[in-house]
Coordinates of C-alpha atoms in Angstrom, one line a residue:
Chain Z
X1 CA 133.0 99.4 93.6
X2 CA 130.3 101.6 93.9
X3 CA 127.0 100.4 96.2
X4 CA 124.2 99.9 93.8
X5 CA 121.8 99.0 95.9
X6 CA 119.7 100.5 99.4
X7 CA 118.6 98.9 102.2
X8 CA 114.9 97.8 101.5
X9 CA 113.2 97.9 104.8
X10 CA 109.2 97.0 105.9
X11 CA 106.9 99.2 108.0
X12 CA 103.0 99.3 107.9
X13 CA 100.8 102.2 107.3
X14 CA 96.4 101.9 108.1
X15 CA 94.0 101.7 105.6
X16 CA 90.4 101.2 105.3
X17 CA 91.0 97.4 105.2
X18 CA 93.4 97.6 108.3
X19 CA 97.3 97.0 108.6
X20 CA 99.2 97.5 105.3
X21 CA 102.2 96.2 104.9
X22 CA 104.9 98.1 103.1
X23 CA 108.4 97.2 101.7
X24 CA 110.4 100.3 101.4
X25 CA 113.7 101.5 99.6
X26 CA 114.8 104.9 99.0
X27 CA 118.0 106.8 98.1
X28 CA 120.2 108.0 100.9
X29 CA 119.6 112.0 99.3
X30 CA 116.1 112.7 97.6
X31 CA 117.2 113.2 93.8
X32 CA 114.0 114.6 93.1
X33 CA 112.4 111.3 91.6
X34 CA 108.6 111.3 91.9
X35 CA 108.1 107.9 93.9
X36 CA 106.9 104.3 92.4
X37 CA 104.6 102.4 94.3
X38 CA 104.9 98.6 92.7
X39 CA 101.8 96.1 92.8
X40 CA 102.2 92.2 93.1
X41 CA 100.5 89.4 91.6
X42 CA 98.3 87.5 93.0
X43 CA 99.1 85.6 95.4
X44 CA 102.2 86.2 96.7
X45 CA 103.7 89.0 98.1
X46 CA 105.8 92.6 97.8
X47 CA 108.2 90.1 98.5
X48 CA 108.5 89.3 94.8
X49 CA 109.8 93.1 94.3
X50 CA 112.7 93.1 97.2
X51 CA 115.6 92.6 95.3
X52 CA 113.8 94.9 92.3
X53 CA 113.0 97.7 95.6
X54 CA 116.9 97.7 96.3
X55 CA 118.0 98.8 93.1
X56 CA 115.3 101.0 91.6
X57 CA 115.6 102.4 95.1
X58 CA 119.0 104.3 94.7
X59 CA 117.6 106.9 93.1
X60 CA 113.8 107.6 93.7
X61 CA 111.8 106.5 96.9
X62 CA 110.2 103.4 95.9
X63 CA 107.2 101.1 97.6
X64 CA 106.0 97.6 97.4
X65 CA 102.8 97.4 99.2
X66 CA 101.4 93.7 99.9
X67 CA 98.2 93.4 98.3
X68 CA 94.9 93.6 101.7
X69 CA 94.6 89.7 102.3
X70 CA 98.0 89.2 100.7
X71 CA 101.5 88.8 102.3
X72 CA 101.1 90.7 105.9
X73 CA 97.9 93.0 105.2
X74 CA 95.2 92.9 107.0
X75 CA 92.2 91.2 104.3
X76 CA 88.8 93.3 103.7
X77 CA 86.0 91.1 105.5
X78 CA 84.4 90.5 102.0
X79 CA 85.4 89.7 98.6
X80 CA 87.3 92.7 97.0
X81 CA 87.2 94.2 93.6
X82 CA 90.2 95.7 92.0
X83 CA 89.0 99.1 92.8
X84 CA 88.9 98.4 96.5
X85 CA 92.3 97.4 96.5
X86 CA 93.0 100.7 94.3
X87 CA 91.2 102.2 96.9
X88 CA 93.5 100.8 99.6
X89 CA 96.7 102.0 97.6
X90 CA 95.2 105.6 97.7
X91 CA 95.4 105.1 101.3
X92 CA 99.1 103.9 101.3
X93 CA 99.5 107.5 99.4
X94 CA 98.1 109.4 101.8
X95 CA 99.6 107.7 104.6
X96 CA 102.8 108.5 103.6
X97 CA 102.0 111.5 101.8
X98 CA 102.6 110.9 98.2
X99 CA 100.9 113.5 96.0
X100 CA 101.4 112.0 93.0
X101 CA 103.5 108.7 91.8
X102 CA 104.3 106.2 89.3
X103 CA 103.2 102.6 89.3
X104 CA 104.4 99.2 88.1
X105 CA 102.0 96.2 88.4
X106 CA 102.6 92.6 88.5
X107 CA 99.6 90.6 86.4
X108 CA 96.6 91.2 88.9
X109 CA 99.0 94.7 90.5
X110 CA 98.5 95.8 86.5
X111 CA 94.9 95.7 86.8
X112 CA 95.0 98.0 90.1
X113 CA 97.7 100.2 88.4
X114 CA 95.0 100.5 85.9
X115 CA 91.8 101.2 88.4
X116 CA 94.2 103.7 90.7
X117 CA 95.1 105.6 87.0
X118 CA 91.4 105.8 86.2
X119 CA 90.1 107.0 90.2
X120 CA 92.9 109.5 90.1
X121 CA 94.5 110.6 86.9
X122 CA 95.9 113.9 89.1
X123 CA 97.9 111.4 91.0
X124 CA 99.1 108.6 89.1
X125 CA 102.0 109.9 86.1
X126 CA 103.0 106.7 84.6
X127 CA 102.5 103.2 84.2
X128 CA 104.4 100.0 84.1
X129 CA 102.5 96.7 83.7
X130 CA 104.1 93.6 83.4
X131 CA 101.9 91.4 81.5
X132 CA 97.9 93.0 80.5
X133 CA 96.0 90.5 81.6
X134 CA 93.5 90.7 78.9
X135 CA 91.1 87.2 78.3
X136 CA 89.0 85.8 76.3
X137 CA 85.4 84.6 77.7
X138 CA 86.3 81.1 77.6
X139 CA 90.1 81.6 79.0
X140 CA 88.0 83.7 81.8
X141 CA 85.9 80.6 82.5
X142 CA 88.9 78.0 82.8
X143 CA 90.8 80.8 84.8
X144 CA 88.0 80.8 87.3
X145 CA 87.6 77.0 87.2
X146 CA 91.5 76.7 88.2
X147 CA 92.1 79.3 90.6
X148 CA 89.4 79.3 92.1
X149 CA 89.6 78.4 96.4
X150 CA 92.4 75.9 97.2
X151 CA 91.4 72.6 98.9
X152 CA 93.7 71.3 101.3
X153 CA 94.3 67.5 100.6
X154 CA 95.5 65.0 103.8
X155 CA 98.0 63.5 102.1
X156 CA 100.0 67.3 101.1
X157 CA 99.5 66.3 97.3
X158 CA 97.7 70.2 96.6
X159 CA 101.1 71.8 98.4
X160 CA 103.1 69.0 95.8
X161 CA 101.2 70.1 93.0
X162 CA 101.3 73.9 93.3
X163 CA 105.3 73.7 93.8
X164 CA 105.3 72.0 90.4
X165 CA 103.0 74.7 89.1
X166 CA 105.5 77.1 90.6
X167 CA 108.7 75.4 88.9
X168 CA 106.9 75.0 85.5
X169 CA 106.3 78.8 85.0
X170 CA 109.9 79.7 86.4
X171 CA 111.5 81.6 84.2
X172 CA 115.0 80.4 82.6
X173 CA 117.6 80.6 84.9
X174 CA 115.2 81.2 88.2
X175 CA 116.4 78.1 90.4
X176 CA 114.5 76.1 92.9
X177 CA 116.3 78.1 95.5
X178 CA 114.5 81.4 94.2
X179 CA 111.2 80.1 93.5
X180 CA 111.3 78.4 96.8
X181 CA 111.9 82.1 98.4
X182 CA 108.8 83.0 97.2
X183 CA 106.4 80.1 97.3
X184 CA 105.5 80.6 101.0
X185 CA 103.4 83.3 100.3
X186 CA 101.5 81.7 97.5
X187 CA 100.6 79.2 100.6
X188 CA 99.1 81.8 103.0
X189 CA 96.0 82.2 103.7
X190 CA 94.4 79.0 101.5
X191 CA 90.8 80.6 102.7
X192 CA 90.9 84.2 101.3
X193 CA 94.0 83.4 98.4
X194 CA 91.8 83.4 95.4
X195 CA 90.1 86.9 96.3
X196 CA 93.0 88.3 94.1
X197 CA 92.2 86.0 91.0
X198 CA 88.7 86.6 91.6
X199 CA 88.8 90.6 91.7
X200 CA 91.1 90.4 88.8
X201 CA 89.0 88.4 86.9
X202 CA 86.1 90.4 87.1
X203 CA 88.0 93.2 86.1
X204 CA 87.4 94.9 82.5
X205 CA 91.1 95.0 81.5
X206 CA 90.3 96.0 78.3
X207 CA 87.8 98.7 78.3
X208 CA 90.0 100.2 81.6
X209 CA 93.2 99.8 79.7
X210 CA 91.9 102.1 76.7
X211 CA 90.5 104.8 79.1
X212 CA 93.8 105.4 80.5
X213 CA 95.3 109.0 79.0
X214 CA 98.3 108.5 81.3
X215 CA 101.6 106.9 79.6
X216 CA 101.5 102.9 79.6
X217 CA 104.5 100.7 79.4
X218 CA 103.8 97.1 79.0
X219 CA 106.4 95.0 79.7
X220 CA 105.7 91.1 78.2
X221 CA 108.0 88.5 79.4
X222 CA 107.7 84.9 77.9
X223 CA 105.1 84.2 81.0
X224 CA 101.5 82.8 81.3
X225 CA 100.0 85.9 80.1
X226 CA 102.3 86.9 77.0
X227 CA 99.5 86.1 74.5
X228 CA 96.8 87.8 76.5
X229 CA 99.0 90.7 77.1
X230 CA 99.4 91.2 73.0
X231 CA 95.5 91.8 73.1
X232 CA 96.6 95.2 74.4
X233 CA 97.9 96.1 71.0
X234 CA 96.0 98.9 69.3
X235 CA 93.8 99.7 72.3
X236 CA 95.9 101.9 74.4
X237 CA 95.8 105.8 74.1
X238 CA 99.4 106.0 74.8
X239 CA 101.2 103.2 75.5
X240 CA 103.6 100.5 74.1
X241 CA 104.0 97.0 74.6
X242 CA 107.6 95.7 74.8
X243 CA 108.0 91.7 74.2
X244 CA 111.1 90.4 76.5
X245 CA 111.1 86.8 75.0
X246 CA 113.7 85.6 76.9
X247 CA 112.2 86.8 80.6
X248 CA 109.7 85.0 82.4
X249 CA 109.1 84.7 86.6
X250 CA 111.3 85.7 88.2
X251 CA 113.3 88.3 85.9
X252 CA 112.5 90.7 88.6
X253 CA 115.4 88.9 90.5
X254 CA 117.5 87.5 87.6
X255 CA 117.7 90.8 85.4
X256 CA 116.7 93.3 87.9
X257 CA 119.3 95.6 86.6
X258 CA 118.4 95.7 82.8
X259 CA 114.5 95.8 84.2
X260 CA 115.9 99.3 86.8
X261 CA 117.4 100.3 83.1
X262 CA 114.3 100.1 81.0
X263 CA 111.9 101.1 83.5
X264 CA 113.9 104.2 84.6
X265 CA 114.1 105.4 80.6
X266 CA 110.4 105.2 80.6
X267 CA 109.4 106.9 83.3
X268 CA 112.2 109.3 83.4
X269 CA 111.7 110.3 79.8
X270 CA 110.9 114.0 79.3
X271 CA 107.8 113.6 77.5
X272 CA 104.3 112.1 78.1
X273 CA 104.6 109.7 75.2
X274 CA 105.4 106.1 76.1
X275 CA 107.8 106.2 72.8
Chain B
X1 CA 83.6 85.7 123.7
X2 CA 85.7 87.3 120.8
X3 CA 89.2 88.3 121.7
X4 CA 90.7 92.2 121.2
X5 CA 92.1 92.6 117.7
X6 CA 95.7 92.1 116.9
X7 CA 98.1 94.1 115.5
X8 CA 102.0 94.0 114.0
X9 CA 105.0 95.7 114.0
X10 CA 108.6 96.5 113.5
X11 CA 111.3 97.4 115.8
X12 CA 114.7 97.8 115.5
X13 CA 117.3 95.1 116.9
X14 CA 120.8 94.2 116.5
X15 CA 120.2 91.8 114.0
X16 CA 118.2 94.3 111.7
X17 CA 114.3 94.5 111.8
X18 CA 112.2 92.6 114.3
X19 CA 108.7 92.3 113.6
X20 CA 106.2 91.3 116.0
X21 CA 102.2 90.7 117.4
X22 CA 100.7 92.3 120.0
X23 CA 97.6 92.8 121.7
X24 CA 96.7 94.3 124.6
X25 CA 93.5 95.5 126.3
X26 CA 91.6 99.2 125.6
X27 CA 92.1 99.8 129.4
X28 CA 95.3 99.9 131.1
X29 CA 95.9 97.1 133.0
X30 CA 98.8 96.6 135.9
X31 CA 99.2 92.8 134.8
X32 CA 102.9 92.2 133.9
X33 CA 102.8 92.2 129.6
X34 CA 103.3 88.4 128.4
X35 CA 106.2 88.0 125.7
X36 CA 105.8 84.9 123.6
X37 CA 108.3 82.9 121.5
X38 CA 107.5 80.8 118.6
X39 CA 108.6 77.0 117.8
X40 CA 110.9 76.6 114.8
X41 CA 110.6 77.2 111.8
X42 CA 107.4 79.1 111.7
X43 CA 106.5 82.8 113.0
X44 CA 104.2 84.4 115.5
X45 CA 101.1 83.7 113.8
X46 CA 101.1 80.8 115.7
X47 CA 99.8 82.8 118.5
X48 CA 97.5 84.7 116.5
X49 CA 94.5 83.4 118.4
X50 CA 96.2 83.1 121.8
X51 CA 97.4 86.9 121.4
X52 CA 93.6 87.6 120.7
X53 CA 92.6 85.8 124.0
X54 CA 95.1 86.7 126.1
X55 CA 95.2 90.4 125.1
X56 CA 92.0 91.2 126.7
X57 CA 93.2 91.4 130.1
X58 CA 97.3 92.1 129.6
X59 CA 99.6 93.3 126.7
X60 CA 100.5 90.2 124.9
X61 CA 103.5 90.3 122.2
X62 CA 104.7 87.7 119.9
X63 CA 107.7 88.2 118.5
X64 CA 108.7 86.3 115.0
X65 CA 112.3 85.2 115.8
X66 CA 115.6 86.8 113.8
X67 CA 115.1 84.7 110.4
X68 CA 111.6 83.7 111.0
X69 CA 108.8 85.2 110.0
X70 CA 109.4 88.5 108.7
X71 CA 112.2 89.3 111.1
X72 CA 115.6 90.2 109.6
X73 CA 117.8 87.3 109.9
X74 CA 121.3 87.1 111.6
X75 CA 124.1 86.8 109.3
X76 CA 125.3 83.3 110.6
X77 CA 123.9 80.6 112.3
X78 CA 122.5 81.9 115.9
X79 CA 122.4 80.2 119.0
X80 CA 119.7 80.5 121.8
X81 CA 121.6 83.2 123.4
X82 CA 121.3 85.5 120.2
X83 CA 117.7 85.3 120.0
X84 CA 117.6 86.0 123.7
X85 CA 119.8 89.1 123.1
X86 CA 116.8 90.2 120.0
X87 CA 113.9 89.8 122.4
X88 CA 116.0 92.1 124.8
X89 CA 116.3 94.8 122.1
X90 CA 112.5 94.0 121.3
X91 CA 111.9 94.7 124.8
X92 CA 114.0 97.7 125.1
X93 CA 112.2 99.0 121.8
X94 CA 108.8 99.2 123.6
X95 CA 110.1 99.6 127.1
X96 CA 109.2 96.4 129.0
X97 CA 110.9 96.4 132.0
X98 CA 108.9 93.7 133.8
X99 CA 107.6 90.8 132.1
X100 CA 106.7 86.9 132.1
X101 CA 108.1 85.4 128.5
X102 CA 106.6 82.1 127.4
X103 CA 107.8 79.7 124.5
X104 CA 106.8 77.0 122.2
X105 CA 109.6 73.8 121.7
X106 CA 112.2 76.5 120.3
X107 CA 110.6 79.4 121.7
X108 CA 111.0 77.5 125.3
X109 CA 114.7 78.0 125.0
X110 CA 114.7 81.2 124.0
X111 CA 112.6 82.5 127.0
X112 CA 114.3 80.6 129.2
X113 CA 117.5 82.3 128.2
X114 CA 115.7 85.6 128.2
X115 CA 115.3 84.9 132.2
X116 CA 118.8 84.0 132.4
X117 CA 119.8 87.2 130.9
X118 CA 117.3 89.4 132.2
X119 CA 116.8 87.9 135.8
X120 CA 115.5 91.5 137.2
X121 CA 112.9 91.7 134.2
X122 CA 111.5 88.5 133.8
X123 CA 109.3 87.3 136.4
X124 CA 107.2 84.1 135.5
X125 CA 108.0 81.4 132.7
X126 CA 105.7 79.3 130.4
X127 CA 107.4 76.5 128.3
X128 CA 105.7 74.7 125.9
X129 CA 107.3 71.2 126.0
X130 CA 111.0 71.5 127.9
X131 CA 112.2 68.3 125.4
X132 CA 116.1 67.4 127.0
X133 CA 117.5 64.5 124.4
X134 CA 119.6 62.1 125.1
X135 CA 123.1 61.7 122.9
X136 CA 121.4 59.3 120.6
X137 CA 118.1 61.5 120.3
X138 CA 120.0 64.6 119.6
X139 CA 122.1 62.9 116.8
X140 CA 118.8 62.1 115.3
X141 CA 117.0 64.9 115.6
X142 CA 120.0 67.1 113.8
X143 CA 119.4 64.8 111.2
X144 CA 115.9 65.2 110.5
X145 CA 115.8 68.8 111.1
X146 CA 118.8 69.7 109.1
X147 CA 119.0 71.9 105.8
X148 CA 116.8 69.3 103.5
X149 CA 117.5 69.7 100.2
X150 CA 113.9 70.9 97.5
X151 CA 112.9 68.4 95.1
X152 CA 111.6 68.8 91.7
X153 CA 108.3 67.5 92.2
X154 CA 107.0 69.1 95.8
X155 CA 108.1 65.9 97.6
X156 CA 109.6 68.0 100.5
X157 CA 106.9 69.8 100.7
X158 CA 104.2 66.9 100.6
X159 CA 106.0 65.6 103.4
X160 CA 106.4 68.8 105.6
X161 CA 102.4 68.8 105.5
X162 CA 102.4 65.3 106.0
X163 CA 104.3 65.8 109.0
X164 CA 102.3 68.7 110.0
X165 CA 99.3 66.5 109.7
X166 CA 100.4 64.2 111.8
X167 CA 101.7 66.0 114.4
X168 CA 98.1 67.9 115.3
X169 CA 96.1 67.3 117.8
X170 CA 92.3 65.3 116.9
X171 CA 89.9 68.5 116.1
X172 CA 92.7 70.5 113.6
X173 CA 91.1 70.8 110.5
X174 CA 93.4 70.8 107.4
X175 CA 92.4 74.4 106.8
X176 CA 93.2 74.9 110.1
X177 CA 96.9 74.0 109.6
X178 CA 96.8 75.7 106.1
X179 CA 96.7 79.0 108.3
X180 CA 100.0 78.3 109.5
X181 CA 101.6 75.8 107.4
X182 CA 103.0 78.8 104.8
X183 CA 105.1 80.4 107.6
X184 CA 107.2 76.4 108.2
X185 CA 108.7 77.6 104.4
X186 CA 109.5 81.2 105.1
X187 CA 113.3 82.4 104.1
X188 CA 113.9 78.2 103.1
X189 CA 118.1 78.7 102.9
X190 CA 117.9 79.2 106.5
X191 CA 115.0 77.8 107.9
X192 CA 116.8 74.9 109.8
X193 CA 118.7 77.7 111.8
X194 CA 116.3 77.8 114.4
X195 CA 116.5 74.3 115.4
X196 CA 120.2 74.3 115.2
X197 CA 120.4 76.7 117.9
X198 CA 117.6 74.7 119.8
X199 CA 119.9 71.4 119.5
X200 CA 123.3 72.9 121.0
X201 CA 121.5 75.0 124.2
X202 CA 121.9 73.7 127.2
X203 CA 118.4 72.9 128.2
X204 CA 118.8 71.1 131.6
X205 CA 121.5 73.7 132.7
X206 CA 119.6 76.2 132.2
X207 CA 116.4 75.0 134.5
X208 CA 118.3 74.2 136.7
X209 CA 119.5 77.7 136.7
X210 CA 116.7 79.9 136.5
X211 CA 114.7 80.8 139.8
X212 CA 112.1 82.1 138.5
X213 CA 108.6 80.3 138.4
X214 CA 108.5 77.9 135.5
X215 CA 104.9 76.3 133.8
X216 CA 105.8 73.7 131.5
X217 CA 103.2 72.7 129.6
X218 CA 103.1 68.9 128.3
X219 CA 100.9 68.3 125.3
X220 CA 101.2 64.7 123.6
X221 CA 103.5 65.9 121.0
X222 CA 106.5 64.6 119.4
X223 CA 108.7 65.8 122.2
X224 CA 106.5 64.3 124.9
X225 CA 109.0 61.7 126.6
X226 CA 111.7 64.4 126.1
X227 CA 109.9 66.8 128.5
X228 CA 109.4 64.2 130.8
X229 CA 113.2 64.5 131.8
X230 CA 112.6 68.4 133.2
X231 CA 110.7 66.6 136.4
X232 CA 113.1 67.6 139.1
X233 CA 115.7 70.3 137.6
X234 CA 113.6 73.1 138.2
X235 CA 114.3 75.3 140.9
X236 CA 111.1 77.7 142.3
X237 CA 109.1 75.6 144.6
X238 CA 105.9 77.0 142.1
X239 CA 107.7 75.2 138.9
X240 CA 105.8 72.1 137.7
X241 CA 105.0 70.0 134.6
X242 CA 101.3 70.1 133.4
X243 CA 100.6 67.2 131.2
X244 CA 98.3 67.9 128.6
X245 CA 97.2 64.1 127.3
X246 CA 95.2 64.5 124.3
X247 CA 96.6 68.0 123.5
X248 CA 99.1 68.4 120.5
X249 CA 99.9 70.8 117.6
X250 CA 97.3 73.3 117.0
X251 CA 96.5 73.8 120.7
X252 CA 96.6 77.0 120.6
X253 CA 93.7 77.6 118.2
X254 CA 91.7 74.5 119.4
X255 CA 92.1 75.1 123.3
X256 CA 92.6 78.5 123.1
X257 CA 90.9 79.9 125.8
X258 CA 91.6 76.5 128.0
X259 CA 95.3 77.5 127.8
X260 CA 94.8 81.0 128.6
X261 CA 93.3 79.9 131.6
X262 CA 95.7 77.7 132.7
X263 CA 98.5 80.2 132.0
X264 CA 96.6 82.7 133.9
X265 CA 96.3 81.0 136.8
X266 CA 100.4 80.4 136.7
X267 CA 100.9 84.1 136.2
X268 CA 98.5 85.7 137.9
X269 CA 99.2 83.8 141.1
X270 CA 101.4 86.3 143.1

């Protein structure tokens, strides 16, 4: 049986924010792929993309960085807005020299897929956004209300509640065991952990989205954001929203070969239309 | 004062990536460089601030142990002597070849080893807690650090805080230990490796084998009446217990410089 996965491996390059940490998988001979740098959600980590990084890996060189603040990057020293961590992706790209790549964002990684498309149109060819996180005013104002700074609680009920926050938007078939593998990084850093909600709520999804001229596939599993992400409908210059009703968290690990299948025949189709 | 910055990275190892703190100082410095080992489960961050401190007059390395932090695991259960053998191919990787090593409950085994297996590198040792269990302890202890199973409703997890609340010293804020508490539920299928390894080493055999200078360092901690036991074993007429009444978990960022200068003045002595 054939190997169908790479070794996914973590360095760190410096950006303006500091230490960026980078989770790395690429084919053993360069097939000519133009690279995918991949954006997480907020919290959490690149880690959410490792088993994703192995596959899509085999054939072009592909990049999770962990959001500044987020996983093991060094935080900016103030509250960031979705273009400074665009901004800090521009320096992964230089860093390691990518001229021009595709991306695929994770709910608030979409929204920087989105800024880093915008700030440099020569460099970004395609996008892939799970979930458009696109709100109402009043969904906004609940949003802020809920994620807004953790506070810790003696007794350990806030870590008890979140893990049941976890489990209830798991997606079918992602276990304890797998969310567990991931909820550390939701936990880190309970002072600075909301900076990604925050920037991404302040961010204009909607007018950004319909600037973009580049290629947009949105991918919209059955999560937390699958009726906001149908507000993307209509506004896009070139894009396409595909529902997956029966993904939600986690598919990245459960169906990571059917998401390697879809994603490749979107950014390896021949034309600039997202059809 | 504020501390030199701190900064991470990877080296290769036999067990796959190792990935570490250091700090050092702007100016070179002849003082041996200080390698640190963490307590189980958790990662180097909890050094972060010590690193900081300790950096500004020596290189200062903390190395997240083979399954911990975001080091590449082994592919079965270690014992001490494997994680000694990574922090050799960590120090290999950035060409120590004189250094002291110092450890925290876990991390004291692990350096201790290191002297074992390095006798010509490693000059001084620091040991956070030195606990040595009795039969009846150690069945206990396997126990309650064994693979726990996850609940449905966070109740392992409440009760990892809960522990982790307990166990800090009077001063650790809750945020405080929310800086570290993440790290305790990094790579979960394996986290209770570390203290398996911790629970089969030799402990008194191996102080009473190493002739090297030894610190141990007694905070009122949950191992407290089990470090007591080291009195004696040790070898170097220099080696001693330093109680630390009133210190616990979370030392590190609450005394930080106090135990910098303490562990200076062990190090620095020759």
């Amino acid at each position: 049986m054939i190997d169908l996965t790479t070794p996914v491996r973590r360095r760190y390059v410096d950006g303006r924010f500091g230490q960026v940490h980078l989770r790395v998988a690429q084919p053993q001979k360069d097939a000519g792929q133009i690279p995918l740098l991949c954006f997480h959600m907020s919290p959490n980590s690149s880690r959410i993309y490792n088993t994703f990084l192995g596959q899509i890996g085999t054939d072009r060189l592909s990049i999770a960085p962990d959001t500044p603040g987020f996983g093991e990057s060094d935080p900016p020293s103030s509250l960031p807005s979705i273009a400074d961590y665009a901004a800090a992706m521009v320096d992964v790209m230089d860093a390691l020299e990518l001229k021009k790549v595709d991306v695929i964002g994770y709910h608030t990684g979409s929204e920087t897929c989105v800024e880093l498309a915008l700030q440099h149109p020569d460099r970004v060819r395609k996008l892939v956004l799970t979930s458009a996180p696109i709100f109402t005013d009043e969904e906004l104002a609940a949003h802020r209300d809920h994620y807004g700074k953790p506070e810790p609680i003696e007794d350990g009920s806030h870590v008890a509640a979140k893990w049941r926050a976890y489990l209830h938007w798991a997606g079918p078939g992602w276990s304890k065991d797998h969310v567990a593998v991931q909820f550390a990084d939701a936990l880190r850093r309970p002072d600075i952990s909301w900076w990604g909600h925050n920037a991404a709520f302040d961010f204009p999804m909607k007018a950004r989205l319909s600037e973009v001229s580049q290629p947009v596939l949105v991918l919209n599993p059955n999560d937390d954001l699958v009726e906001q992400s149908r507000r993307a409908e209509g506004i896009m210059q070139n894009g396409l929203i595909l529902e997956l009703p029966d993904w939600g968290h986690g598919y990245l690990d459960l169906h990571t070969e059917k998401a390697c299948e879809i994603i490749r025949e979107f950014l390896d189709a021949p034309s600039g239309d997202a059809a | 004062m504020t501390g030199v910055s701190v900064r991470k990275g990877y080296v290769d190892g036999r067990f796959g990536q190792i990935h570490y703190r250091i700090a050092k100082p702007d100016l070179e410095t002849t003082r041996r460089p200080l390698l640190c080992f963490h307590m189980s489960p958790y990662s180097s961050i909890i050094y972060e601030a010590f690193l900081s401190e300790m950096g500004l007059d020596r290189m200062t390395i903390a190395m997240d142990t083979p399954g911990f932090g975001e080091s590449d695991p082994p592919s079965t259960p270690p014992e001490i002597s494997d994680y000694a053998g990574a922090a050799a191919d960590l120090m290999n990787a950035l060409n120590l070849s004189s250094v002291d090593v110092m450890g925290y409950h876990t991390g004291s085994k692990v350096a201790l080893e290191v002297a074992l297996q390095n006798p010509t590198v490693v000059n001084c040792i620091v040991m956070v807690s030195a606990p040595l269990y009795t039969d009846d302890e150690l069945a206990e202890v396997r126990r309650e650090y064994g693979p726990e199973p996850l609940s449905e409703d966070g109740s392992h997890v409440q009760a990892w805080w809960q522990s982790a609340v307990r166990w800090s010293m009077d001063g650790r804020t809750l945020d405080d230990i929310g800086r570290v508490f993440w790290a305790k539920l990094l790579n979960p299928a394996i986290s209770w490796w570390g203290h398996n390894a911790a629970f089969s080493y030799d402990s008194a055999g191996a102080l009473s084998k190493v002739t090297s200078p030894i610190l141990v360092l007694r905070p009122e901690d949950d191992v407290w009446d089990a470090t007591a036991r080291a009195n004696g074993l040790m070898v170097h007429p220099d080696s001693h217990i330093h109680d630390l009444p009133g210190w616990s978990h979370g030392f590190l960022d609450l005394k930080t410089v106090e135990a910098a200068v303490l562990i200076r003045g062990f190090l620095d002595k020759d």
